[in-house]
Amino acid sequence: MSVEIEIKATSGQARRGRLITPHGTVETPVFMPVGTQATVKGVSQDILEELGVEILLGNTYHLYLRPGVEQVRGLGGLHRFMSWPKAILTDSGGFQVFSLSELRKVTEDGVTFRSHLDGSSHFLSPESSVEAQIGLGADIIMAFDECTEYPADAARVRASMEMTLRWGQRSKKYFEDHQREVPWAGGVGMGAGTQNHPAEVLSTAPGEPGWPGQMGALAPSQPTATQALFGIVQGGMEHVLRRESAERTVEIGFDGYAIGGLSVGEPRSLTREVVESTLEHLPRDKPRYLMGVGTPEEIVEYSRLGIDMMDCVLPTRAARHGLLYTSEGKVSIKQARHAGDEGPLDPSCACRVCRRYSRAYLRHLYASNEVLAQVLNTIHNLSFYLDTMRRVRHSI
Ligand SMILES: [Zn+2]
């Protein structure tokens, strides 16, 4: 078993379901917070659990450079390393290579690039990206793709799409040959099903596999569980190319399908059109993941179109810049008008920040550049996003 989706209800194109992963179930449609460096910046894992986070995203590019895949693998994989017993998805590293690194050179083989940290030279290919993602051990891993830039002419979009298809095939081939090498392969049953295995909890001691303290509770509940590999649809903004990319990606055959290459500077109306037309060509019995979106309004809209999974740095990054999403719209907490406001940030929000602190205090923390400002702002924004998705699921 890798990852499956059970659809529980539909409403128009929208679907409510459960994603079953080796590290627990995830209610969908879901927004996945981004934990770039094996941490959601400023928020500890116990608070993420309190917020109801069931799946996190990790960035392969960053973890590959620091602390390194072998280090994480040696420490039992990403779940154990970061003490996160629930589901994790890693990206392929491709997007960051294209957006962060310098002096990158793309060939049919893969991408040569220089680290943004120390300038050292590295090579990522479909094979080495999947190898890295198997070593990190996320529940869902992504095929290596090229995110086509926008705007791009038709010939360039086709050439890029064709290469992504060949890279998708190579990603799958490497995955099929090596998926048993995941750090938790054959792991003893704990994990998301801890409460269902009291005997195992009691029979293990600190340090032994399965110990429910720091080391335990992080192996998958089924010893035969494996990772899932998702394919990525590209094809720029052309419906015809998106359709072809979707059909040929489905032909290769993956455990789930992502729509990539959007939110790259195109108008929002175009994003929506492309998502809608691409979804028509994806199988209904597999998870559908829209990469790198969006605002609270957008995640609601894309859920209505039939997307099951989304991720975005927006709630966490905006929070660190003092931009907060509330039921009354966006609030810039740095503004002087909040300086004497004793009311909560969002009167409709039940998060630990809105229950306890005033706008005046949050504004003071931000103006004083206190670390706590980033922590509290991030907790609220994530809470707002997760509540938004809860409401979406209830409405389906
Ligand atoms: Zn709140």
mmCIF file of C-alpha atoms and ligand atoms in Angstrom:
data_model
loop_
_atom_site.group_PDB
_atom_site.id
_atom_site.type_symbol
_atom_site.label_atom_id
_atom_site.label_comp_id
_atom_site.label_asym_id
_atom_site.label_seq_id
_atom_site.Cartn_x
_atom_site.Cartn_y
_atom_site.Cartn_z
ATOM 1 C CA MET A 1 0.000 0.000 0.000
ATOM 2 C CA SER A 2 1.246 3.497 -0.770
ATOM 3 C CA VAL A 3 -1.369 6.249 -0.787
ATOM 4 C CA GLU A 4 -5.035 5.995 -1.673
ATOM 5 C CA ILE A 5 -7.908 8.428 -1.753
ATOM 6 C CA GLU A 6 -11.420 7.518 -0.640
ATOM 7 C CA ILE A 7 -14.038 9.934 -1.929
ATOM 8 C CA LYS A 8 -16.783 10.357 0.684
ATOM 9 C CA ALA A 9 -18.970 13.006 -0.933
ATOM 10 C CA THR A 10 -19.151 15.243 -3.963
ATOM 11 C CA SER A 11 -20.855 18.540 -4.680
ATOM 12 C CA GLY A 12 -20.629 19.766 -8.246
ATOM 13 C CA GLN A 13 -16.980 19.155 -9.167
ATOM 14 C CA ALA A 14 -15.821 19.375 -5.530
ATOM 15 C CA ARG A 15 -14.913 16.206 -3.632
ATOM 16 C CA ARG A 16 -14.509 15.487 0.049
ATOM 17 C CA GLY A 17 -12.470 12.468 0.977
ATOM 18 C CA ARG A 18 -9.668 10.865 2.941
ATOM 19 C CA LEU A 19 -6.136 10.342 1.841
ATOM 20 C CA ILE A 20 -4.754 7.186 3.426
ATOM 21 C CA THR A 21 -0.977 7.331 3.834
ATOM 22 C CA PRO A 22 1.565 5.160 5.662
ATOM 23 C CA HIS A 23 1.629 7.865 8.375
ATOM 24 C CA GLY A 24 -2.048 8.417 8.960
ATOM 25 C CA THR A 25 -5.126 9.686 7.188
ATOM 26 C CA VAL A 26 -5.637 13.181 5.830
ATOM 27 C CA GLU A 27 -9.058 14.769 5.374
ATOM 28 C CA THR A 28 -9.341 16.310 1.902
ATOM 29 C CA PRO A 29 -9.452 18.793 0.314
ATOM 30 C CA VAL A 30 -6.418 19.761 2.379
ATOM 31 C CA PHE A 31 -4.079 22.711 2.644
ATOM 32 C CA MET A 32 -0.533 21.550 3.425
ATOM 33 C CA PRO A 33 1.665 23.974 5.413
ATOM 34 C CA VAL A 34 5.192 24.288 4.033
ATOM 35 C CA GLY A 35 8.007 23.093 6.295
ATOM 36 C CA THR A 36 10.912 24.060 4.087
ATOM 37 C CA GLN A 37 13.863 23.086 6.319
ATOM 38 C CA ALA A 38 12.054 20.297 8.201
ATOM 39 C CA THR A 39 10.292 23.013 10.194
ATOM 40 C CA VAL A 40 7.296 25.242 9.645
ATOM 41 C CA LYS A 41 9.161 28.430 10.496
ATOM 42 C CA GLY A 42 8.404 29.540 14.052
ATOM 43 C CA VAL A 43 5.865 26.833 14.933
ATOM 44 C CA SER A 44 6.671 23.715 16.934
ATOM 45 C CA GLN A 45 5.326 20.305 15.992
ATOM 46 C CA ASP A 46 3.024 20.066 19.034
ATOM 47 C CA ILE A 47 1.293 23.302 18.019
ATOM 48 C CA LEU A 48 0.942 22.037 14.434
ATOM 49 C CA GLU A 49 -0.791 18.982 15.898
ATOM 50 C CA GLU A 50 -3.034 21.214 18.018
ATOM 51 C CA LEU A 51 -3.977 23.142 14.857
ATOM 52 C CA GLY A 52 -5.024 19.859 13.271
ATOM 53 C CA VAL A 53 -2.292 19.636 10.634
ATOM 54 C CA GLU A 54 -2.328 16.121 9.140
ATOM 55 C CA ILE A 55 0.255 16.550 6.388
ATOM 56 C CA LEU A 56 3.297 18.806 5.961
ATOM 57 C CA LEU A 57 5.424 19.647 2.957
ATOM 58 C CA GLY A 58 9.227 19.472 3.021
ATOM 59 C CA ASN A 59 11.582 20.917 0.407
ATOM 60 C CA THR A 60 14.041 18.442 -1.062
ATOM 61 C CA TYR A 61 16.369 21.145 -2.434
ATOM 62 C CA HIS A 62 16.943 22.664 1.034
ATOM 63 C CA LEU A 63 17.227 19.350 2.899
ATOM 64 C CA TYR A 64 19.529 17.918 0.232
ATOM 65 C CA LEU A 65 21.916 20.853 0.734
ATOM 66 C CA ARG A 66 21.524 20.988 4.535
ATOM 67 C CA PRO A 67 21.697 18.778 6.578
ATOM 68 C CA GLY A 68 22.029 16.378 3.604
ATOM 69 C CA VAL A 69 19.995 13.343 2.645
ATOM 70 C CA GLU A 70 22.402 10.771 4.134
ATOM 71 C CA GLN A 71 22.317 12.565 7.471
ATOM 72 C CA VAL A 72 18.488 12.486 7.544
ATOM 73 C CA ARG A 73 18.394 8.877 6.343
ATOM 74 C CA GLY A 74 20.911 7.877 9.028
ATOM 75 C CA LEU A 75 18.656 9.444 11.653
ATOM 76 C CA GLY A 76 15.714 7.334 10.504
ATOM 77 C CA GLY A 77 14.208 9.595 7.837
ATOM 78 C CA LEU A 78 12.372 12.897 7.969
ATOM 79 C CA HIS A 79 9.477 11.749 10.213
ATOM 80 C CA ARG A 80 11.790 10.595 12.965
ATOM 81 C CA PHE A 81 14.350 13.383 12.463
ATOM 82 C CA MET A 82 11.771 16.143 12.919
ATOM 83 C CA SER A 83 9.558 14.145 15.307
ATOM 84 C CA TRP A 84 6.522 14.358 13.060
ATOM 85 C CA PRO A 85 4.525 11.094 13.073
ATOM 86 C CA LYS A 86 1.941 12.231 10.523
ATOM 87 C CA ALA A 87 2.115 12.399 6.754
ATOM 88 C CA ILE A 88 4.798 14.313 4.824
ATOM 89 C CA LEU A 89 5.092 15.232 1.138
ATOM 90 C CA THR A 90 8.391 16.313 -0.431
ATOM 91 C CA ASP A 91 8.743 18.227 -3.676
ATOM 92 C CA SER A 92 11.319 17.129 -6.244
ATOM 93 C CA GLY A 93 13.707 20.036 -5.691
ATOM 94 C CA GLY A 94 13.269 21.107 -9.285
ATOM 95 C CA PHE A 95 11.262 24.236 -8.568
ATOM 96 C CA GLN A 96 13.820 25.574 -6.068
ATOM 97 C CA VAL A 97 16.716 24.765 -8.360
ATOM 98 C CA PHE A 98 15.027 26.891 -10.992
ATOM 99 C CA SER A 99 14.087 29.717 -8.632
ATOM 100 C CA LEU A 100 16.899 29.902 -6.043
ATOM 101 C CA SER A 101 20.167 28.562 -7.338
ATOM 102 C CA GLU A 102 22.669 30.357 -9.492
ATOM 103 C CA LEU A 103 24.378 29.272 -12.672
ATOM 104 C CA ARG A 104 22.020 26.432 -13.370
ATOM 105 C CA LYS A 105 22.433 24.489 -16.575
ATOM 106 C CA VAL A 106 19.589 22.318 -17.835
ATOM 107 C CA THR A 107 20.278 19.345 -20.105
ATOM 108 C CA GLU A 108 18.358 16.189 -20.955
ATOM 109 C CA ASP A 109 20.253 14.453 -18.126
ATOM 110 C CA GLY A 110 19.226 16.912 -15.420
ATOM 111 C CA VAL A 111 20.204 20.221 -13.872
ATOM 112 C CA THR A 112 23.656 21.339 -12.749
ATOM 113 C CA PHE A 113 23.453 24.181 -10.249
ATOM 114 C CA ARG A 114 25.319 26.048 -7.561
ATOM 115 C CA SER A 115 24.092 26.024 -3.973
ATOM 116 C CA HIS A 116 22.611 29.327 -2.798
ATOM 117 C CA LEU A 117 24.326 28.607 0.566
ATOM 118 C CA ASP A 118 28.001 28.198 -0.336
ATOM 119 C CA GLY A 119 28.276 28.178 -4.126
ATOM 120 C CA SER A 120 29.154 24.460 -4.253
ATOM 121 C CA SER A 121 28.244 22.630 -7.466
ATOM 122 C CA HIS A 122 25.507 19.965 -7.540
ATOM 123 C CA PHE A 123 23.564 17.886 -10.036
ATOM 124 C CA LEU A 124 19.907 16.937 -9.760
ATOM 125 C CA SER A 125 18.261 14.534 -12.191
ATOM 126 C CA PRO A 126 15.061 12.492 -12.135
ATOM 127 C CA GLU A 127 17.075 9.634 -10.633
ATOM 128 C CA SER A 128 18.966 11.656 -8.011
ATOM 129 C CA SER A 129 15.847 13.617 -7.018
ATOM 130 C CA VAL A 130 13.864 10.425 -6.427
ATOM 131 C CA GLU A 131 16.882 8.881 -4.667
ATOM 132 C CA ALA A 132 17.014 11.909 -2.344
ATOM 133 C CA GLN A 133 13.258 11.733 -1.717
ATOM 134 C CA ILE A 134 13.440 8.009 -0.920
ATOM 135 C CA GLY A 135 16.247 8.795 1.551
ATOM 136 C CA LEU A 136 14.202 11.546 3.204
ATOM 137 C CA GLY A 137 11.291 9.105 3.377
ATOM 138 C CA ALA A 138 8.196 11.290 2.893
ATOM 139 C CA ASP A 139 4.911 9.468 2.334
ATOM 140 C CA ILE A 140 4.331 11.222 -0.985
ATOM 141 C CA ILE A 141 7.190 12.142 -3.299
ATOM 142 C CA MET A 142 7.159 14.015 -6.597
ATOM 143 C CA ALA A 143 8.523 13.225 -10.055
ATOM 144 C CA PHE A 144 11.295 15.577 -11.219
ATOM 145 C CA ASP A 145 9.870 18.139 -13.642
ATOM 146 C CA GLU A 146 10.700 21.407 -15.299
ATOM 147 C CA CYS A 147 8.435 24.257 -14.235
ATOM 148 C CA THR A 148 7.969 26.130 -17.517
ATOM 149 C CA GLU A 149 8.423 29.889 -17.143
ATOM 150 C CA TYR A 150 5.689 32.386 -18.042
ATOM 151 C CA PRO A 151 5.397 33.794 -20.596
ATOM 152 C CA ALA A 152 6.958 31.274 -23.001
ATOM 153 C CA ASP A 153 6.361 30.688 -26.710
ATOM 154 C CA ALA A 154 4.565 27.589 -27.966
ATOM 155 C CA ALA A 155 7.722 25.784 -29.124
ATOM 156 C CA ARG A 156 9.430 26.324 -25.796
ATOM 157 C CA VAL A 157 6.351 25.147 -23.823
ATOM 158 C CA ARG A 158 6.126 21.969 -25.918
ATOM 159 C CA ALA A 159 9.836 21.174 -25.615
ATOM 160 C CA SER A 160 9.691 21.714 -21.852
ATOM 161 C CA MET A 161 6.548 19.586 -21.534
ATOM 162 C CA GLU A 162 8.126 16.751 -23.543
ATOM 163 C CA MET A 163 11.204 16.801 -21.308
ATOM 164 C CA THR A 164 9.005 16.710 -18.176
ATOM 165 C CA LEU A 165 7.273 13.616 -19.618
ATOM 166 C CA ARG A 166 10.626 11.890 -20.237
ATOM 167 C CA TRP A 167 11.787 12.922 -16.768
ATOM 168 C CA GLY A 168 8.515 11.548 -15.361
ATOM 169 C CA GLN A 169 9.218 8.165 -16.944
ATOM 170 C CA ARG A 170 12.765 8.146 -15.578
ATOM 171 C CA SER A 171 11.490 9.177 -12.106
ATOM 172 C CA LYS A 172 9.038 6.279 -12.143
ATOM 173 C CA LYS A 173 11.642 3.761 -13.331
ATOM 174 C CA TYR A 174 14.069 4.750 -10.556
ATOM 175 C CA PHE A 175 11.253 4.686 -7.986
ATOM 176 C CA GLU A 176 10.130 1.200 -9.004
ATOM 177 C CA ASP A 177 13.667 -0.133 -8.712
ATOM 178 C CA HIS A 178 14.462 1.510 -5.354
ATOM 179 C CA GLN A 179 11.250 2.155 -3.385
ATOM 180 C CA ARG A 180 12.091 -0.565 -0.856
ATOM 181 C CA GLU A 181 15.054 1.535 0.323
ATOM 182 C CA VAL A 182 12.852 4.001 2.236
ATOM 183 C CA PRO A 183 14.183 4.445 5.823
ATOM 184 C CA TRP A 184 10.976 3.101 7.385
ATOM 185 C CA ALA A 185 10.619 0.093 5.079
ATOM 186 C CA GLY A 186 9.393 -2.819 7.158
ATOM 187 C CA GLY A 187 8.878 -0.436 10.111
ATOM 188 C CA VAL A 188 7.165 -1.961 13.141
ATOM 189 C CA GLY A 189 3.569 -0.863 13.560
ATOM 190 C CA MET A 190 3.278 2.366 15.497
ATOM 191 C CA GLY A 191 2.784 5.670 13.829
ATOM 192 C CA ALA A 192 -0.609 7.098 13.232
ATOM 193 C CA GLY A 193 -2.156 4.000 14.700
ATOM 194 C CA THR A 194 -0.303 4.263 18.029
ATOM 195 C CA GLN A 195 -3.473 4.136 20.065
ATOM 196 C CA ASN A 196 -4.471 0.955 18.256
ATOM 197 C CA HIS A 197 -1.309 -0.842 19.326
ATOM 198 C CA PRO A 198 -1.102 -0.477 23.115
ATOM 199 C CA ALA A 199 0.704 -3.796 23.495
ATOM 200 C CA GLU A 200 3.527 -2.611 21.284
ATOM 201 C CA VAL A 201 3.757 0.660 23.174
ATOM 202 C CA LEU A 202 4.155 -1.209 26.428
ATOM 203 C CA SER A 203 6.531 -3.827 25.104
ATOM 204 C CA THR A 204 9.189 -1.421 23.915
ATOM 205 C CA ALA A 205 11.722 0.602 25.844
ATOM 206 C CA PRO A 206 13.344 3.975 25.186
ATOM 207 C CA GLY A 207 15.711 3.721 22.284
ATOM 208 C CA GLU A 208 14.163 0.550 20.875
ATOM 209 C CA PRO A 209 12.300 0.705 17.588
ATOM 210 C CA GLY A 210 8.704 1.486 18.372
ATOM 211 C CA TRP A 211 9.349 3.343 21.603
ATOM 212 C CA PRO A 212 6.514 5.860 21.784
ATOM 213 C CA GLY A 213 8.713 8.673 23.041
ATOM 214 C CA GLN A 214 10.989 10.728 20.889
ATOM 215 C CA MET A 215 12.193 7.866 18.732
ATOM 216 C CA GLY A 216 9.037 5.831 18.371
ATOM 217 C CA ALA A 217 5.585 6.460 17.035
ATOM 218 C CA LEU A 218 7.152 7.445 13.767
ATOM 219 C CA ALA A 219 7.150 4.245 11.746
ATOM 220 C CA PRO A 220 4.205 3.521 9.485
ATOM 221 C CA SER A 221 1.332 1.441 10.797
ATOM 222 C CA GLN A 222 1.677 -1.164 8.047
ATOM 223 C CA PRO A 223 4.995 -2.943 7.664
ATOM 224 C CA THR A 224 4.372 -3.357 3.928
ATOM 225 C CA ALA A 225 3.729 0.350 3.370
ATOM 226 C CA THR A 226 5.659 2.158 0.655
ATOM 227 C CA GLN A 227 5.935 5.713 -0.552
ATOM 228 C CA ALA A 228 3.698 7.082 -3.293
ATOM 229 C CA LEU A 229 5.089 8.806 -6.384
ATOM 230 C CA PHE A 230 3.030 11.578 -7.979
ATOM 231 C CA GLY A 231 3.428 12.720 -11.586
ATOM 232 C CA ILE A 232 3.293 16.387 -12.575
ATOM 233 C CA VAL A 233 1.298 17.863 -15.448
ATOM 234 C CA GLN A 234 2.938 20.807 -17.225
ATOM 235 C CA GLY A 235 2.076 22.379 -20.594
ATOM 236 C CA GLY A 236 2.058 26.111 -19.933
ATOM 237 C CA MET A 237 -1.207 27.993 -20.381
ATOM 238 C CA GLU A 238 -2.391 26.164 -23.539
ATOM 239 C CA HIS A 239 -5.401 23.914 -23.014
ATOM 240 C CA VAL A 240 -4.301 21.599 -25.816
ATOM 241 C CA LEU A 241 -0.841 21.061 -24.334
ATOM 242 C CA ARG A 242 -2.248 20.677 -20.804
ATOM 243 C CA ARG A 243 -4.590 17.990 -22.083
ATOM 244 C CA GLU A 244 -1.774 16.176 -23.877
ATOM 245 C CA SER A 245 0.497 16.449 -20.824
ATOM 246 C CA ALA A 246 -2.276 15.144 -18.552
ATOM 247 C CA GLU A 247 -3.124 12.200 -20.819
ATOM 248 C CA ARG A 248 0.493 11.157 -21.350
ATOM 249 C CA THR A 249 1.337 11.560 -17.629
ATOM 250 C CA VAL A 250 -1.639 9.334 -16.764
ATOM 251 C CA GLU A 251 -0.404 6.839 -19.376
ATOM 252 C CA ILE A 252 2.945 6.597 -17.558
ATOM 253 C CA GLY A 253 0.904 5.843 -14.430
ATOM 254 C CA PHE A 254 1.405 7.420 -11.002
ATOM 255 C CA ASP A 255 -0.190 7.133 -7.551
ATOM 256 C CA GLY A 256 -1.503 10.696 -7.849
ATOM 257 C CA TYR A 257 -1.304 13.697 -10.160
ATOM 258 C CA ALA A 258 -0.147 17.241 -9.590
ATOM 259 C CA ILE A 259 -0.770 20.322 -11.674
ATOM 260 C CA GLY A 260 2.477 22.272 -11.839
ATOM 261 C CA GLY A 261 3.652 25.369 -13.661
ATOM 262 C CA LEU A 262 0.892 27.654 -12.370
ATOM 263 C CA SER A 263 1.055 30.752 -10.141
ATOM 264 C CA VAL A 264 4.163 31.733 -12.099
ATOM 265 C CA GLY A 265 2.973 35.255 -12.904
ATOM 266 C CA GLU A 266 -0.057 34.589 -15.104
ATOM 267 C CA PRO A 267 -3.393 36.339 -14.386
ATOM 268 C CA ARG A 268 -5.576 34.542 -11.824
ATOM 269 C CA SER A 269 -8.427 34.054 -14.296
ATOM 270 C CA LEU A 270 -6.037 32.105 -16.517
ATOM 271 C CA THR A 271 -4.843 29.942 -13.586
ATOM 272 C CA ARG A 272 -8.441 29.001 -12.900
ATOM 273 C CA GLU A 273 -9.159 28.153 -16.551
ATOM 274 C CA VAL A 274 -6.070 25.963 -16.820
ATOM 275 C CA VAL A 275 -6.850 24.149 -13.558
ATOM 276 C CA GLU A 276 -10.418 23.509 -14.657
ATOM 277 C CA SER A 277 -9.491 22.215 -18.096
ATOM 278 C CA THR A 278 -6.604 20.067 -16.776
ATOM 279 C CA LEU A 279 -8.782 18.401 -14.115
ATOM 280 C CA GLU A 280 -11.096 17.045 -16.810
ATOM 281 C CA HIS A 281 -8.256 14.830 -18.010
ATOM 282 C CA LEU A 282 -7.162 13.450 -14.640
ATOM 283 C CA PRO A 283 -8.569 10.189 -13.216
ATOM 284 C CA ARG A 284 -11.228 10.638 -10.531
ATOM 285 C CA ASP A 285 -9.920 7.784 -8.386
ATOM 286 C CA LYS A 286 -6.478 9.338 -7.754
ATOM 287 C CA PRO A 287 -5.474 12.335 -5.609
ATOM 288 C CA ARG A 288 -5.151 15.659 -7.442
ATOM 289 C CA TYR A 289 -2.654 18.178 -6.137
ATOM 290 C CA LEU A 290 -2.404 21.823 -7.228
ATOM 291 C CA MET A 291 1.099 23.041 -6.458
ATOM 292 C CA GLY A 292 1.941 26.428 -4.952
ATOM 293 C CA VAL A 293 -1.466 28.122 -4.428
ATOM 294 C CA GLY A 294 -2.832 30.383 -2.994
ATOM 295 C CA THR A 295 -4.827 33.005 -1.094
ATOM 296 C CA PRO A 296 -7.708 31.934 1.193
ATOM 297 C CA GLU A 297 -10.193 32.790 -1.590
ATOM 298 C CA GLU A 298 -8.191 30.761 -4.113
ATOM 299 C CA ILE A 299 -7.911 27.610 -2.014
ATOM 300 C CA VAL A 300 -11.705 27.667 -1.607
ATOM 301 C CA GLU A 301 -12.166 28.196 -5.337
ATOM 302 C CA TYR A 302 -9.785 25.397 -6.369
ATOM 303 C CA SER A 303 -11.422 22.993 -3.898
ATOM 304 C CA ARG A 304 -14.722 23.736 -5.662
ATOM 305 C CA LEU A 305 -13.114 22.764 -8.960
ATOM 306 C CA GLY A 306 -12.156 19.332 -7.584
ATOM 307 C CA ILE A 307 -8.617 19.789 -6.246
ATOM 308 C CA ASP A 308 -7.783 17.561 -3.241
ATOM 309 C CA MET A 309 -4.432 18.959 -2.085
ATOM 310 C CA MET A 310 -2.760 22.385 -2.109
ATOM 311 C CA ASP A 311 0.328 23.978 -0.579
ATOM 312 C CA CYS A 312 1.668 27.502 -0.423
ATOM 313 C CA VAL A 313 4.202 29.530 1.541
ATOM 314 C CA LEU A 314 1.750 32.451 1.552
ATOM 315 C CA PRO A 315 0.183 32.085 5.050
ATOM 316 C CA THR A 316 3.541 31.513 6.756
ATOM 317 C CA ARG A 317 5.571 34.010 4.721
ATOM 318 C CA ALA A 318 2.906 36.742 4.933
ATOM 319 C CA ALA A 319 2.694 36.176 8.708
ATOM 320 C CA ARG A 320 6.401 36.885 9.082
ATOM 321 C CA HIS A 321 5.791 40.169 7.257
ATOM 322 C CA GLY A 322 2.908 41.115 9.551
ATOM 323 C CA LEU A 323 0.159 40.345 7.002
ATOM 324 C CA LEU A 324 -2.652 38.447 8.635
ATOM 325 C CA TYR A 325 -5.703 36.794 7.082
ATOM 326 C CA THR A 326 -8.917 37.210 9.073
ATOM 327 C CA SER A 327 -12.656 36.699 8.630
ATOM 328 C CA GLU A 328 -12.838 40.487 8.111
ATOM 329 C CA GLY A 329 -10.157 40.557 5.414
ATOM 330 C CA LYS A 330 -6.416 41.126 5.395
ATOM 331 C CA VAL A 331 -4.863 42.968 8.355
ATOM 332 C CA SER A 332 -1.459 44.642 8.310
ATOM 333 C CA ILE A 333 -0.583 44.422 11.991
ATOM 334 C CA LYS A 334 2.270 46.914 11.660
ATOM 335 C CA GLN A 335 -0.163 49.812 11.150
ATOM 336 C CA ALA A 336 -0.291 52.425 13.921
ATOM 337 C CA ARG A 337 -4.093 52.212 14.088
ATOM 338 C CA HIS A 338 -3.776 48.886 15.938
ATOM 339 C CA ALA A 339 -1.516 50.384 18.645
ATOM 340 C CA GLY A 340 -4.338 50.999 21.118
ATOM 341 C CA ASP A 341 -6.715 48.230 19.998
ATOM 342 C CA GLU A 342 -7.536 45.873 22.858
ATOM 343 C CA GLY A 343 -9.691 43.631 20.669
ATOM 344 C CA PRO A 344 -8.571 40.263 19.265
ATOM 345 C CA LEU A 345 -6.968 40.019 15.839
ATOM 346 C CA ASP A 346 -9.999 38.110 14.518
ATOM 347 C CA PRO A 347 -13.125 37.937 16.719
ATOM 348 C CA SER A 348 -14.332 34.899 14.729
ATOM 349 C CA CYS A 349 -11.094 32.926 15.218
ATOM 350 C CA ALA A 350 -10.708 30.492 18.109
ATOM 351 C CA CYS A 351 -6.952 30.013 17.742
ATOM 352 C CA ARG A 352 -4.704 30.336 20.783
ATOM 353 C CA VAL A 353 -3.467 33.733 19.556
ATOM 354 C CA CYS A 354 -6.902 35.311 19.070
ATOM 355 C CA ARG A 355 -8.135 33.869 22.384
ATOM 356 C CA ARG A 356 -5.291 35.362 24.368
ATOM 357 C CA TYR A 357 -3.693 38.452 22.805
ATOM 358 C CA SER A 358 -4.851 41.898 21.669
ATOM 359 C CA ARG A 359 -4.122 43.585 18.354
ATOM 360 C CA ALA A 360 -2.243 46.219 20.375
ATOM 361 C CA TYR A 361 0.136 43.586 21.778
ATOM 362 C CA LEU A 362 0.651 41.879 18.397
ATOM 363 C CA ARG A 363 1.371 45.266 16.844
ATOM 364 C CA HIS A 364 3.890 46.058 19.587
ATOM 365 C CA LEU A 365 5.680 42.699 19.117
ATOM 366 C CA TYR A 366 5.914 43.265 15.381
ATOM 367 C CA ALA A 367 7.114 46.867 15.717
ATOM 368 C CA SER A 368 9.761 45.733 18.225
ATOM 369 C CA ASN A 369 10.917 42.997 15.857
ATOM 370 C CA GLU A 370 10.355 40.353 18.527
ATOM 371 C CA VAL A 371 10.658 36.663 17.597
ATOM 372 C CA LEU A 372 7.270 36.039 19.250
ATOM 373 C CA ALA A 373 5.592 38.240 16.634
ATOM 374 C CA GLN A 374 6.573 35.776 13.900
ATOM 375 C CA VAL A 375 5.506 32.805 15.997
ATOM 376 C CA LEU A 376 2.069 34.164 16.918
ATOM 377 C CA ASN A 377 1.358 35.597 13.472
ATOM 378 C CA THR A 378 2.203 32.276 11.817
ATOM 379 C CA ILE A 379 0.038 30.285 14.228
ATOM 380 C CA HIS A 380 -2.956 32.522 13.482
ATOM 381 C CA ASN A 381 -2.528 32.482 9.692
ATOM 382 C CA LEU A 382 -2.167 28.689 9.617
ATOM 383 C CA SER A 383 -5.195 28.370 11.864
ATOM 384 C CA PHE A 384 -7.170 30.605 9.505
ATOM 385 C CA TYR A 385 -6.183 28.515 6.463
ATOM 386 C CA LEU A 386 -6.960 25.224 8.194
ATOM 387 C CA ASP A 387 -10.335 26.537 9.422
ATOM 388 C CA THR A 388 -11.098 27.702 5.886
ATOM 389 C CA MET A 389 -10.468 24.176 4.591
ATOM 390 C CA ARG A 390 -12.564 22.663 7.426
ATOM 391 C CA ARG A 391 -15.474 24.857 6.319
ATOM 392 C CA VAL A 392 -14.954 23.839 2.698
ATOM 393 C CA ARG A 393 -15.013 20.155 3.636
ATOM 394 C CA HIS A 394 -18.199 20.585 5.702
ATOM 395 C CA SER A 395 -19.877 22.295 2.763
ATOM 396 C CA ILE A 396 -19.247 19.348 0.399
HETATM 397 ZN ZN ZN B 1 -6.572 33.435 15.291
#
